[in-house]
Coordinates of N, CA and C and ligand atoms in Angstrom, one line a residue:
X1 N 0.8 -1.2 0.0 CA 0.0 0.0 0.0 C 0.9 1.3 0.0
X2 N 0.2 2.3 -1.0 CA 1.0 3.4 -0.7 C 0.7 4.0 0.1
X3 N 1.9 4.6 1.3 CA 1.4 5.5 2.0 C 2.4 6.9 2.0
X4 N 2.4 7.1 1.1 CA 3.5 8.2 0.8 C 2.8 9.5 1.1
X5 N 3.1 10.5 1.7 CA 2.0 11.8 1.1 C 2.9 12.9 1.3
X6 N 2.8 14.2 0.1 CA 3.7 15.2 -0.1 C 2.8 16.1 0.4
X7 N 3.6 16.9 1.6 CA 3.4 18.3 1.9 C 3.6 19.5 1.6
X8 N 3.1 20.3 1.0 CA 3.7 21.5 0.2 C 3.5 22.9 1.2
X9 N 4.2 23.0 1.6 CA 3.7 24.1 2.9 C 5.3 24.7 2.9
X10 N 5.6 26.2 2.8 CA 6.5 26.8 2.8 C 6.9 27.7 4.0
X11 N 6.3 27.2 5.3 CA 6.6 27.8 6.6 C 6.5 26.0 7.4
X12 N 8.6 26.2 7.6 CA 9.2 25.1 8.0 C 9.0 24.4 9.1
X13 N 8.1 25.3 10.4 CA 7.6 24.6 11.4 C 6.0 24.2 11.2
X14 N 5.6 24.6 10.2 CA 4.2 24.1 10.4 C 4.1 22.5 9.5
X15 N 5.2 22.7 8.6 CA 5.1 21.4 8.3 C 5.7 20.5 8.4
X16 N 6.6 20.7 9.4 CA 7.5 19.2 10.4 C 6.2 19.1 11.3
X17 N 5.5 20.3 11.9 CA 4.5 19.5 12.7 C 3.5 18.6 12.1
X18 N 3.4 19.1 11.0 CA 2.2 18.3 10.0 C 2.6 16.9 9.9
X19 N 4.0 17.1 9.8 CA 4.9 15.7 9.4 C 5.0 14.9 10.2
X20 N 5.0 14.9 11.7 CA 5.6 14.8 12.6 C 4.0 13.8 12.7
X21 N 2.9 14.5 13.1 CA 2.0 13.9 13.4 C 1.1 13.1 12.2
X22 N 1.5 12.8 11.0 CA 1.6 12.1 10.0 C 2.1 10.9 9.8
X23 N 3.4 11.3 10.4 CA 4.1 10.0 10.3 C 3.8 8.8 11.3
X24 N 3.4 9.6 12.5 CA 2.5 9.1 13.9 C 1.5 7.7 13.4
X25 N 0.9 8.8 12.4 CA -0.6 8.4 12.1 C -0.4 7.1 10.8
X26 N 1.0 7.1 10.9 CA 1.5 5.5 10.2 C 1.7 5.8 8.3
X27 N 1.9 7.3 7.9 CA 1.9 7.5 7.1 C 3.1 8.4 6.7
X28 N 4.2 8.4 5.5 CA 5.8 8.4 5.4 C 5.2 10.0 4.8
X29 N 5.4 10.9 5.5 CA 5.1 12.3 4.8 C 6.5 12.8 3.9
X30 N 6.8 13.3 2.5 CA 7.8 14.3 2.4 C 7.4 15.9 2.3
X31 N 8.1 16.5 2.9 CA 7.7 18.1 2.7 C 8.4 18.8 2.0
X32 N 7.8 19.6 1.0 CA 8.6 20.4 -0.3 C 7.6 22.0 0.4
X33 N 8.9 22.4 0.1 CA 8.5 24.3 0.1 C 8.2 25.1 -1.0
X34 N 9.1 24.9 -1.8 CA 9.0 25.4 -3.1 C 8.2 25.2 -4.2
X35 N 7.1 25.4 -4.6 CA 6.2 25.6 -5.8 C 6.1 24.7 -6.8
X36 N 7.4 25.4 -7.2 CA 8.2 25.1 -8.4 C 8.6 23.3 -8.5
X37 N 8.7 23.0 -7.1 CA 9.5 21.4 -7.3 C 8.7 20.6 -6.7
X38 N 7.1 20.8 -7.2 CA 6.1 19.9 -6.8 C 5.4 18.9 -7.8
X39 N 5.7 19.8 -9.2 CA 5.5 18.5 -10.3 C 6.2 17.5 -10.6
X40 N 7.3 18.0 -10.2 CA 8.5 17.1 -11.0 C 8.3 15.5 -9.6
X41 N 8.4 16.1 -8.5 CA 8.3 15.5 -7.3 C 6.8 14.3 -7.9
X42 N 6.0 15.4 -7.8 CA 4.4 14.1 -8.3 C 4.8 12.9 -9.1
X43 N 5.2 13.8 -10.3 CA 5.7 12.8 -11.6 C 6.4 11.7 -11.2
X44 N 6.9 11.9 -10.4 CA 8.5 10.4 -10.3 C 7.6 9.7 -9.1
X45 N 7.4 10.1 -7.8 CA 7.0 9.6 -6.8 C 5.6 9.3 -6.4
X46 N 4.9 9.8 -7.3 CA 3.3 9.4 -7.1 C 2.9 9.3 -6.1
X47 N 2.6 10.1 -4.8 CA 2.3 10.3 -3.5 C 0.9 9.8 -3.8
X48 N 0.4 9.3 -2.1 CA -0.9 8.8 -2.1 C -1.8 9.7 -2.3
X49 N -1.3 11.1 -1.6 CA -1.9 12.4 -1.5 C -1.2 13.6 -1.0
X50 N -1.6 14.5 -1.4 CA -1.0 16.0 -1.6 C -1.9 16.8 -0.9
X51 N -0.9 17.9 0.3 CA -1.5 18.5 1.0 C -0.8 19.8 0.7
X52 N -1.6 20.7 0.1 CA -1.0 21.9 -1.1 C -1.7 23.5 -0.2
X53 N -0.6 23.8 0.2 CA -0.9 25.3 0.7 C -1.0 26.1 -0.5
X54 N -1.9 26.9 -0.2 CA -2.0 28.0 -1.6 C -1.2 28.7 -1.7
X55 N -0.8 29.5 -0.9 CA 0.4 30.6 -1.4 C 1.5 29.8 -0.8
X56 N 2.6 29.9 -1.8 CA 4.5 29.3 -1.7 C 4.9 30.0 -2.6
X57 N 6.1 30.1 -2.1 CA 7.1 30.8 -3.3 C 7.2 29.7 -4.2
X58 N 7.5 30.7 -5.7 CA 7.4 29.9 -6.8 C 6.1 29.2 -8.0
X59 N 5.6 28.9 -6.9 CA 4.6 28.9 -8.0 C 3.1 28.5 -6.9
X60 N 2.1 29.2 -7.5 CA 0.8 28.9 -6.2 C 0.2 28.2 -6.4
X61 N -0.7 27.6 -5.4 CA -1.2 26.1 -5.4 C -2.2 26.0 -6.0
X62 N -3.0 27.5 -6.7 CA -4.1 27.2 -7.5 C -3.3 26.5 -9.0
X63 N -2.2 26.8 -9.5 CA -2.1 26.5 -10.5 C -1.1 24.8 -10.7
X64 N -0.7 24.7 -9.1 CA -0.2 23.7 -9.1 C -1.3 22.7 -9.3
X65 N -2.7 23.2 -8.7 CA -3.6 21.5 -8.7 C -3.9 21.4 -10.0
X66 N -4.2 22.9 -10.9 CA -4.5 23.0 -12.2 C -3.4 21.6 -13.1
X67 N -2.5 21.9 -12.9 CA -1.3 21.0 -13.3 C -1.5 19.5 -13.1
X68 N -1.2 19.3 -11.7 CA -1.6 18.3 -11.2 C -2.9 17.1 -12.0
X69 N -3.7 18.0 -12.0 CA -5.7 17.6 -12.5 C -4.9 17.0 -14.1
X70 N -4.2 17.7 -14.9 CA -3.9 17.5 -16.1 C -3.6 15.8 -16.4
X71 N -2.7 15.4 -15.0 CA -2.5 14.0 -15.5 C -2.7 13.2 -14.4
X72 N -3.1 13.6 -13.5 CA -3.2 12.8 -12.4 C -4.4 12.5 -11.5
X73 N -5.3 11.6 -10.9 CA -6.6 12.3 -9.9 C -5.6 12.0 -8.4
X74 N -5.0 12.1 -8.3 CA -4.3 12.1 -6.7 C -4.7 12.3 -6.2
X75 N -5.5 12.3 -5.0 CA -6.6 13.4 -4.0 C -5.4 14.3 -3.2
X76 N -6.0 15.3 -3.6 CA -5.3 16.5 -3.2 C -6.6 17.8 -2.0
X77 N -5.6 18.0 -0.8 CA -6.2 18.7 0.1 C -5.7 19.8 -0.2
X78 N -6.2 21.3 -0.3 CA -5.6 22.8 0.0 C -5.8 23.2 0.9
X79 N -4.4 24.2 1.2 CA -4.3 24.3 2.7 C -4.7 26.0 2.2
X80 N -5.8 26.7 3.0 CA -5.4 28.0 2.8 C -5.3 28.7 4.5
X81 N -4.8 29.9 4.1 CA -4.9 30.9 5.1 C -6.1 32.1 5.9
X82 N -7.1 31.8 4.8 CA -8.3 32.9 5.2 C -9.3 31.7 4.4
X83 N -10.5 31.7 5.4 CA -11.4 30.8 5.2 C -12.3 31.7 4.2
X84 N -12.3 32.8 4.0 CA -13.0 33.1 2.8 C -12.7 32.4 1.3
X85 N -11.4 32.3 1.7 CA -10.7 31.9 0.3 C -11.5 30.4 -0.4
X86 N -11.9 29.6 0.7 CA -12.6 28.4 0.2 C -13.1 28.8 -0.7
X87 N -14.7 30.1 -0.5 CA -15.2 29.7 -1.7 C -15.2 29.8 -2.5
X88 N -14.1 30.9 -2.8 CA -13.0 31.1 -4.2 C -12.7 30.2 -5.0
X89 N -12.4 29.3 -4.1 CA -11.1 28.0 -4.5 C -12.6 26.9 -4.9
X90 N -13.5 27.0 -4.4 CA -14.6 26.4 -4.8 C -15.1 26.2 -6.2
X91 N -15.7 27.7 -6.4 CA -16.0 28.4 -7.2 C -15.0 27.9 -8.8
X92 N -13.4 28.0 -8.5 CA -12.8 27.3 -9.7 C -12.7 26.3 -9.8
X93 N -13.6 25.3 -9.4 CA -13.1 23.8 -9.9 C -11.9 23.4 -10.4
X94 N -11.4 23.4 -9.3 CA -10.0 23.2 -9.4 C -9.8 21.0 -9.3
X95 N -10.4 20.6 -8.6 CA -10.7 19.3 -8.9 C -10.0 19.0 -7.3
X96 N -9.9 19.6 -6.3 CA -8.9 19.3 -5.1 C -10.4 18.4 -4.2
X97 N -10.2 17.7 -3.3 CA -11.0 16.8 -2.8 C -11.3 17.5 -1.8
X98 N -10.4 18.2 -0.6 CA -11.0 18.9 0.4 C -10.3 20.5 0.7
X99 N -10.7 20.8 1.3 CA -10.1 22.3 1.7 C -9.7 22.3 3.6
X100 N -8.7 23.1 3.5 CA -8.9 22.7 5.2 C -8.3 24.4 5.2
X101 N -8.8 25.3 6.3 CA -8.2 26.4 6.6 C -7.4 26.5 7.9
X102 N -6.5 27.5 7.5 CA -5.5 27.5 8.7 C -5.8 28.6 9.7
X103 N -5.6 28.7 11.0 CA -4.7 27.5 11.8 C -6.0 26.5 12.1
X104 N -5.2 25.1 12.0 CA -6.0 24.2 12.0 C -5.2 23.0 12.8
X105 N -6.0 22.4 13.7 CA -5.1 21.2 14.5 C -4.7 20.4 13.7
X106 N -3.4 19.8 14.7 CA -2.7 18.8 13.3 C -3.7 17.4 12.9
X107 N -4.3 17.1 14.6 CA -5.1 16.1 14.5 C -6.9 16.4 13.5
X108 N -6.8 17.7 13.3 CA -8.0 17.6 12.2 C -7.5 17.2 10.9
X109 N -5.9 17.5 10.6 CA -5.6 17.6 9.3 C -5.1 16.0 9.1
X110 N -4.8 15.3 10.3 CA -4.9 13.8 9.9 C -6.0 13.1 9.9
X111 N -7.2 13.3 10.7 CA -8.5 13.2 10.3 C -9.2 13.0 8.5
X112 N -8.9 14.3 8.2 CA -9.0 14.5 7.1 C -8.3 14.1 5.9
X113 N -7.2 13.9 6.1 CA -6.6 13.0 5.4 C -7.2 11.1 5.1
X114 N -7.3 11.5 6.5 CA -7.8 9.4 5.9 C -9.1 9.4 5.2
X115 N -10.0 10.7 6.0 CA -11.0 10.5 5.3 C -11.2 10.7 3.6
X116 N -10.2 11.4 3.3 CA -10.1 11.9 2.0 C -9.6 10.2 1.0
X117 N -8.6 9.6 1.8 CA -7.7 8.5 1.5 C -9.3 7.4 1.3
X118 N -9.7 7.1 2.6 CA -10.8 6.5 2.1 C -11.7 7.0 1.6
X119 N -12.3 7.6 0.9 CA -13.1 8.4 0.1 C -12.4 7.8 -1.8
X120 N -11.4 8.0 -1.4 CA -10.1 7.9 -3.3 C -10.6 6.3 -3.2
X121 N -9.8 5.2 -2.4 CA -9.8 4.4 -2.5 C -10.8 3.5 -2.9
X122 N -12.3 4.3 -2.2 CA -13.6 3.1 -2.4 C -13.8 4.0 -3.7
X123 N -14.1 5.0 -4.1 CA -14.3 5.4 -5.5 C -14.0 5.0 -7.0
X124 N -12.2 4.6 -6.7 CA -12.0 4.0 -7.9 C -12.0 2.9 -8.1
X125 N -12.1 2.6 -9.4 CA -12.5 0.8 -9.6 C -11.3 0.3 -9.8
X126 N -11.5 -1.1 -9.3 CA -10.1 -1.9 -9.7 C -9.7 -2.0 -10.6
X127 N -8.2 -1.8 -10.4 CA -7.7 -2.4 -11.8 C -7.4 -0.9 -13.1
X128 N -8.4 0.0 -12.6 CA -8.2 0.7 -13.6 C -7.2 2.1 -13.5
X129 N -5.8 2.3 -14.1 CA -5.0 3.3 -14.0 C -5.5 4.4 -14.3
X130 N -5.0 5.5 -13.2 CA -5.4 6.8 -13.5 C -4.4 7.4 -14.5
X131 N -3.3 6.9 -14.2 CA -1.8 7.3 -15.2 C -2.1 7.4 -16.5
X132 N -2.8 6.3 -16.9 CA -3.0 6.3 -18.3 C -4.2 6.6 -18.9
X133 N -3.8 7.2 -19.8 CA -5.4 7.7 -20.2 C -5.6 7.1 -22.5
X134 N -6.3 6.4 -22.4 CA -6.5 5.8 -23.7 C -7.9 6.7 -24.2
X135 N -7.7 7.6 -25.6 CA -9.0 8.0 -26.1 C -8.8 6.7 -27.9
X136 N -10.3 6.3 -27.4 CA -10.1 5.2 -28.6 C -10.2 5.8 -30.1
X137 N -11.2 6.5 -30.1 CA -11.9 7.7 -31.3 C -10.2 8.1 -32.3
X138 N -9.6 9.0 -31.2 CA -8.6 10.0 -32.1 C -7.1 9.0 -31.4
X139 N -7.4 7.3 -31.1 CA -6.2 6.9 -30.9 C -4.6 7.3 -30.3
X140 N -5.2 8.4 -29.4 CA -4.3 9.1 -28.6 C -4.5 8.4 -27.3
X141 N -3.1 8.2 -26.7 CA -2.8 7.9 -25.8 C -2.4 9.1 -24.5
X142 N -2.3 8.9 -22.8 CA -1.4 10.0 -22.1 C -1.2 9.2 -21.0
X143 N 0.5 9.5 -20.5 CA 0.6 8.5 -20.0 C 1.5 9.5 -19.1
X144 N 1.1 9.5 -18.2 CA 1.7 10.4 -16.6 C 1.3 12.1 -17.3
X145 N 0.4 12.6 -18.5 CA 0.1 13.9 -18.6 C 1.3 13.7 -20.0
X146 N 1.9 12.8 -20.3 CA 2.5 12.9 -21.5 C 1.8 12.3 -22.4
X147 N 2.1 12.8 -24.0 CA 1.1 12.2 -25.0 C 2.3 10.7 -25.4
X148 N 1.6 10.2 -26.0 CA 2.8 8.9 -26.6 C 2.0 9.1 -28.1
X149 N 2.8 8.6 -29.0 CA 2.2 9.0 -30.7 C 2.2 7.5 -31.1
X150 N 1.4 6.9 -31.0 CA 1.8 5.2 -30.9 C 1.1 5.1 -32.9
X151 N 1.7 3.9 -32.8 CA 1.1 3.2 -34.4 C -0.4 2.5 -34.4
X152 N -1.2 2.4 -35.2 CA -2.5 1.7 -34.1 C -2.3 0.7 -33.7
X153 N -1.3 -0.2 -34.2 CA -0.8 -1.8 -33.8 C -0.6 -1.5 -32.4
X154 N 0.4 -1.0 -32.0 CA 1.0 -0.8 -30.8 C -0.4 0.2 -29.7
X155 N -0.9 1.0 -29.8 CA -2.2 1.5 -29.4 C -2.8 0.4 -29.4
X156 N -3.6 -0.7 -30.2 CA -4.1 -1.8 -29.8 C -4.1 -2.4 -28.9
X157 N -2.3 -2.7 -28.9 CA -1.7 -3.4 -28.0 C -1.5 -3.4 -26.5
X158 N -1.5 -1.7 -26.0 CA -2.0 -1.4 -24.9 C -3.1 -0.9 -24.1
X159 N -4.1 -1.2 -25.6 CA -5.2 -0.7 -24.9 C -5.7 -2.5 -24.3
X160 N -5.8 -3.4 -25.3 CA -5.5 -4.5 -24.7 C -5.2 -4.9 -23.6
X161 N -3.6 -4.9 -23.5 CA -3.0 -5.1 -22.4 C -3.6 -4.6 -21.0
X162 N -3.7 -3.1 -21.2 CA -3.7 -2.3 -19.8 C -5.6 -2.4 -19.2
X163 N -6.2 -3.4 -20.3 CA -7.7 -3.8 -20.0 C -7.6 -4.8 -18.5
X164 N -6.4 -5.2 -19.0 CA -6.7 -6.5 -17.5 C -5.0 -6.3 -16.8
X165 N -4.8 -5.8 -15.7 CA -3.1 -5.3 -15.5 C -3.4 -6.9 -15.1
X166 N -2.1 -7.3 -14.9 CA -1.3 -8.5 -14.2 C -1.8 -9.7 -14.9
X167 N -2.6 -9.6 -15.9 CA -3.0 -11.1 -16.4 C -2.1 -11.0 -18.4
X168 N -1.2 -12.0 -17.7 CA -0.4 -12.5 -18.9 C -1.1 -13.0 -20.2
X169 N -0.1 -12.5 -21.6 CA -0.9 -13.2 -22.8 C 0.0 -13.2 -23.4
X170 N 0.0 -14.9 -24.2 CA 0.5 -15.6 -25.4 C 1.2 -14.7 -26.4
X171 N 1.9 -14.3 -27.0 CA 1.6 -14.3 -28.0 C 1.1 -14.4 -29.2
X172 N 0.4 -15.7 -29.1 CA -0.7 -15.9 -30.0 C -1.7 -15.2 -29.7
X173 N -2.5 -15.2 -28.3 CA -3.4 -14.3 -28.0 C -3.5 -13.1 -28.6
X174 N -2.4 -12.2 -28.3 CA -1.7 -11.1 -28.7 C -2.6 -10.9 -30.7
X175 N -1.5 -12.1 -31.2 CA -1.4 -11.6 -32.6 C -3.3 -11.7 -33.1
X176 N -3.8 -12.8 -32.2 CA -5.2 -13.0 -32.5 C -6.1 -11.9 -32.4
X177 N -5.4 -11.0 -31.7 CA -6.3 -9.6 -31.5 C -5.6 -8.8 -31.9
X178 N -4.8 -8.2 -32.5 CA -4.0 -7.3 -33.8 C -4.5 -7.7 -35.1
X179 N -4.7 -8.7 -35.3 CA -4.8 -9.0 -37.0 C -6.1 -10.8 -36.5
X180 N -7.1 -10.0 -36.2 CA -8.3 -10.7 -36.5 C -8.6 -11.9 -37.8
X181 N -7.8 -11.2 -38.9 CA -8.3 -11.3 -40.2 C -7.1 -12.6 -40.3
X182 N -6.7 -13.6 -39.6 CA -5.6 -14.7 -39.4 C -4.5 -14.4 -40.7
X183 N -4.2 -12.8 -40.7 CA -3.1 -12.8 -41.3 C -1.9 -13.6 -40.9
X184 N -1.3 -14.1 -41.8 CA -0.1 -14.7 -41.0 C 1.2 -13.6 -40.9
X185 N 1.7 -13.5 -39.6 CA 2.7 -12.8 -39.2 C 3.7 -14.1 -37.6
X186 N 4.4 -13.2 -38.2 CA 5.4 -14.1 -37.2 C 5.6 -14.0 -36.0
X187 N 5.8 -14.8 -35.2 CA 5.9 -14.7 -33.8 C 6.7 -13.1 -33.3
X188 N 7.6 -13.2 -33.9 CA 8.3 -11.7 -33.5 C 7.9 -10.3 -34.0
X189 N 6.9 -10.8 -34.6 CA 6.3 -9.4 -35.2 C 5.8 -8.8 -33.6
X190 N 5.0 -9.2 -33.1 CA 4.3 -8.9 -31.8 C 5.7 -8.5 -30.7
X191 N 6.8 -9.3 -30.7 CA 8.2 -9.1 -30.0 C 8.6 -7.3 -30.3
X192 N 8.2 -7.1 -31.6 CA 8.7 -5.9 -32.2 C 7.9 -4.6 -32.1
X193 N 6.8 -4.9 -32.1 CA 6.2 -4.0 -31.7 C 5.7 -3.3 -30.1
X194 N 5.8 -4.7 -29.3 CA 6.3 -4.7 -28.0 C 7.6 -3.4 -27.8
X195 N 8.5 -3.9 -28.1 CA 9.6 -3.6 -28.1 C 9.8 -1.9 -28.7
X196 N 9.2 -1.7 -29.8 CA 8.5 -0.1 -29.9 C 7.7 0.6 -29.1
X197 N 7.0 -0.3 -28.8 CA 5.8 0.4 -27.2 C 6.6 0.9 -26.0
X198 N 7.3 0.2 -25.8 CA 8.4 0.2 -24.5 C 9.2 1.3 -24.9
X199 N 10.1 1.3 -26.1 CA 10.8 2.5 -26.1 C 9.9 4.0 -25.7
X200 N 9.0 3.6 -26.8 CA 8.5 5.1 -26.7 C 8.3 5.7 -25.4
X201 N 7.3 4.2 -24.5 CA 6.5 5.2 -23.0 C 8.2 5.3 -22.0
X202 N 9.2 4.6 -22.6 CA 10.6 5.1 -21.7 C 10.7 6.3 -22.7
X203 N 10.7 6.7 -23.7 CA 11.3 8.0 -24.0 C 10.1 9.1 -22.8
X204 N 8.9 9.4 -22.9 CA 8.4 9.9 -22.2 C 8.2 9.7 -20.9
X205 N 8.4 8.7 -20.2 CA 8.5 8.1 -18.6 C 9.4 7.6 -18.2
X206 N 10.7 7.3 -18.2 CA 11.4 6.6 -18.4 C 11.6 5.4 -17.1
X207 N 11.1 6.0 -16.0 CA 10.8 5.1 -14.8 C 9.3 4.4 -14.8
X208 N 8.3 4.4 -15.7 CA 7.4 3.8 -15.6 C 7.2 2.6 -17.0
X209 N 7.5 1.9 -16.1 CA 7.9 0.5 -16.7 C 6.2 -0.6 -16.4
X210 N 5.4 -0.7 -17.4 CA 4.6 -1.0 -17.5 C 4.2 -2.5 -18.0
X211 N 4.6 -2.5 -19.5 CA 4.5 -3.6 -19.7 C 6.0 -4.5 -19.5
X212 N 5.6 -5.9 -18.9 CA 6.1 -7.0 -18.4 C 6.7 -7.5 -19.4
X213 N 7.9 -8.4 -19.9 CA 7.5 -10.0 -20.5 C 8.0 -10.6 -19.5
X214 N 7.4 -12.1 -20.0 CA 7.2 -13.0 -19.3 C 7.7 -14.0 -19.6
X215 N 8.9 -14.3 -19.3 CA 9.9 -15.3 -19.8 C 9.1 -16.8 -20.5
X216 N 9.0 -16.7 -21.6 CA 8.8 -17.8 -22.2 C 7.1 -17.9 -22.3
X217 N 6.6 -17.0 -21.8 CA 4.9 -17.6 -22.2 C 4.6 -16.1 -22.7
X218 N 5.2 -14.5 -22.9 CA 4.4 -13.1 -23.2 C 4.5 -12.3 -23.1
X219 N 3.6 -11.5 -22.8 CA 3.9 -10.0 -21.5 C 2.5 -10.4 -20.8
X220 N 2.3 -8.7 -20.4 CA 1.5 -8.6 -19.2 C 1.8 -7.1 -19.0
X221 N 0.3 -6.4 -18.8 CA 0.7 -5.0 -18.3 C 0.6 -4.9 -16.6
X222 N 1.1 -4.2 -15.9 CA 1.5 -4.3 -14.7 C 2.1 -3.1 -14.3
X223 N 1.7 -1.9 -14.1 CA 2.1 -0.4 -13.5 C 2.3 -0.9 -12.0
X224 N 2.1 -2.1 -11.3 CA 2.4 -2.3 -10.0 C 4.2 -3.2 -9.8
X225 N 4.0 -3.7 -10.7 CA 5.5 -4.5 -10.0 C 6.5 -4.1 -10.9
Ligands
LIG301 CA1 2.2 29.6 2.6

């Protein structure tokens, strides 16, 4: 289970305390100050959740969830400073799951946290990645907020794949659903376009390593292992 969660709070005692009583609460908090070094952070480390003060140097937290929303549903909490601001922050559908205003006990903000955590959890359905996003129509793919320019073969192949994560398929399986029409192609045709799939989502992710093979029986998509 993940229990990672990123603090974005740019006043250093409020968020070792946040931290402090987080970590309590059996969950590995990191705390980032800077604005600026909260996407890159999401991108690589995929926190279970984000607890985003609105004003930080660098860049503010209205536009970080904007960013955030683009490729990710992470449940994300704002932290503001004046409780008017909620209904501001309301008002722009910004996509954040709760709001909490400051000063606020640490023990409300871990409260709210789980509730938020259980809330993400029962919502989404199994199995299905938020990372990736397949539009079948215009054959576009997005994969962490990045586009991938796939061939339809290979688009096929992951839309396929990432239908069922962790359940392995043939090769044959494979070619039987690419080329319906019992073209004959060779075993390694499916090896090869595999093998272009992979490049590409490493040129754009280079740490998200998705599809499997499976020594001697295939692949397998799998964003977990
Ligand atoms: Ca602040």
């Amino acid at each position: 289970m993940n229990n990672s969660l990123l603090i974005v709070e740019d006043e250093p005692k409020l968020a070792k305390l946040l931290s402090n009583y987080l970590r309590q609460a059996g969950y590995e908090p990191v705390c980032l100050e800077n604005g600026l070094d909260v996407l890159p952070h999401v991108r690589v480390e995929m926190p279970a959740l984000i607890l985003l003060d609105l004003m930080l140097p660098g860049r503010d937290g209205v536009d970080i969830c904007k960013d955030i929303r683009s490729f990710s549903t992470v449940p994300i909490i704002m932290v503001t400073a004046r409780i008017e601001e909620i209904d501001r922050l309301l008002g722009l559908e910004l996509g954040a799951d709760d709001y909490i205003c400051k000063p606020f006990s640490p023990r409300e903000v871990v409260a709210r946290v789980k509730a938020v955590l259980r809330r993400s959890t029962e919502q989404k359905p199994p199995g299905v990645p938020p990372l990736l996003q397949l539009d079948e129509d215009r054959l576009q793919v997005t994969l962490r907020g990045h586009e991938l320019e796939l061939t339809v073969v290979e688009f096929k192949l992951l839309e396929f794949l990432s239908a069922t994560p962790g359940r392995i398929y043939g090769r044959n399986q494979l070619m039987d659903h690419i080329y319906p029409d019992q073209r004959i192609v060779s075993d390694r045709t499916i090896d090869s376009h595999i093998k272009n799939l992979r490049k590409k989502i490493a040129g754009v992710s280079p740490d998200a390593e998705i599809i499997h093979s499976v020594y001697g029986v295939g692949y397998k998509y799998d964003p977990q292992s």
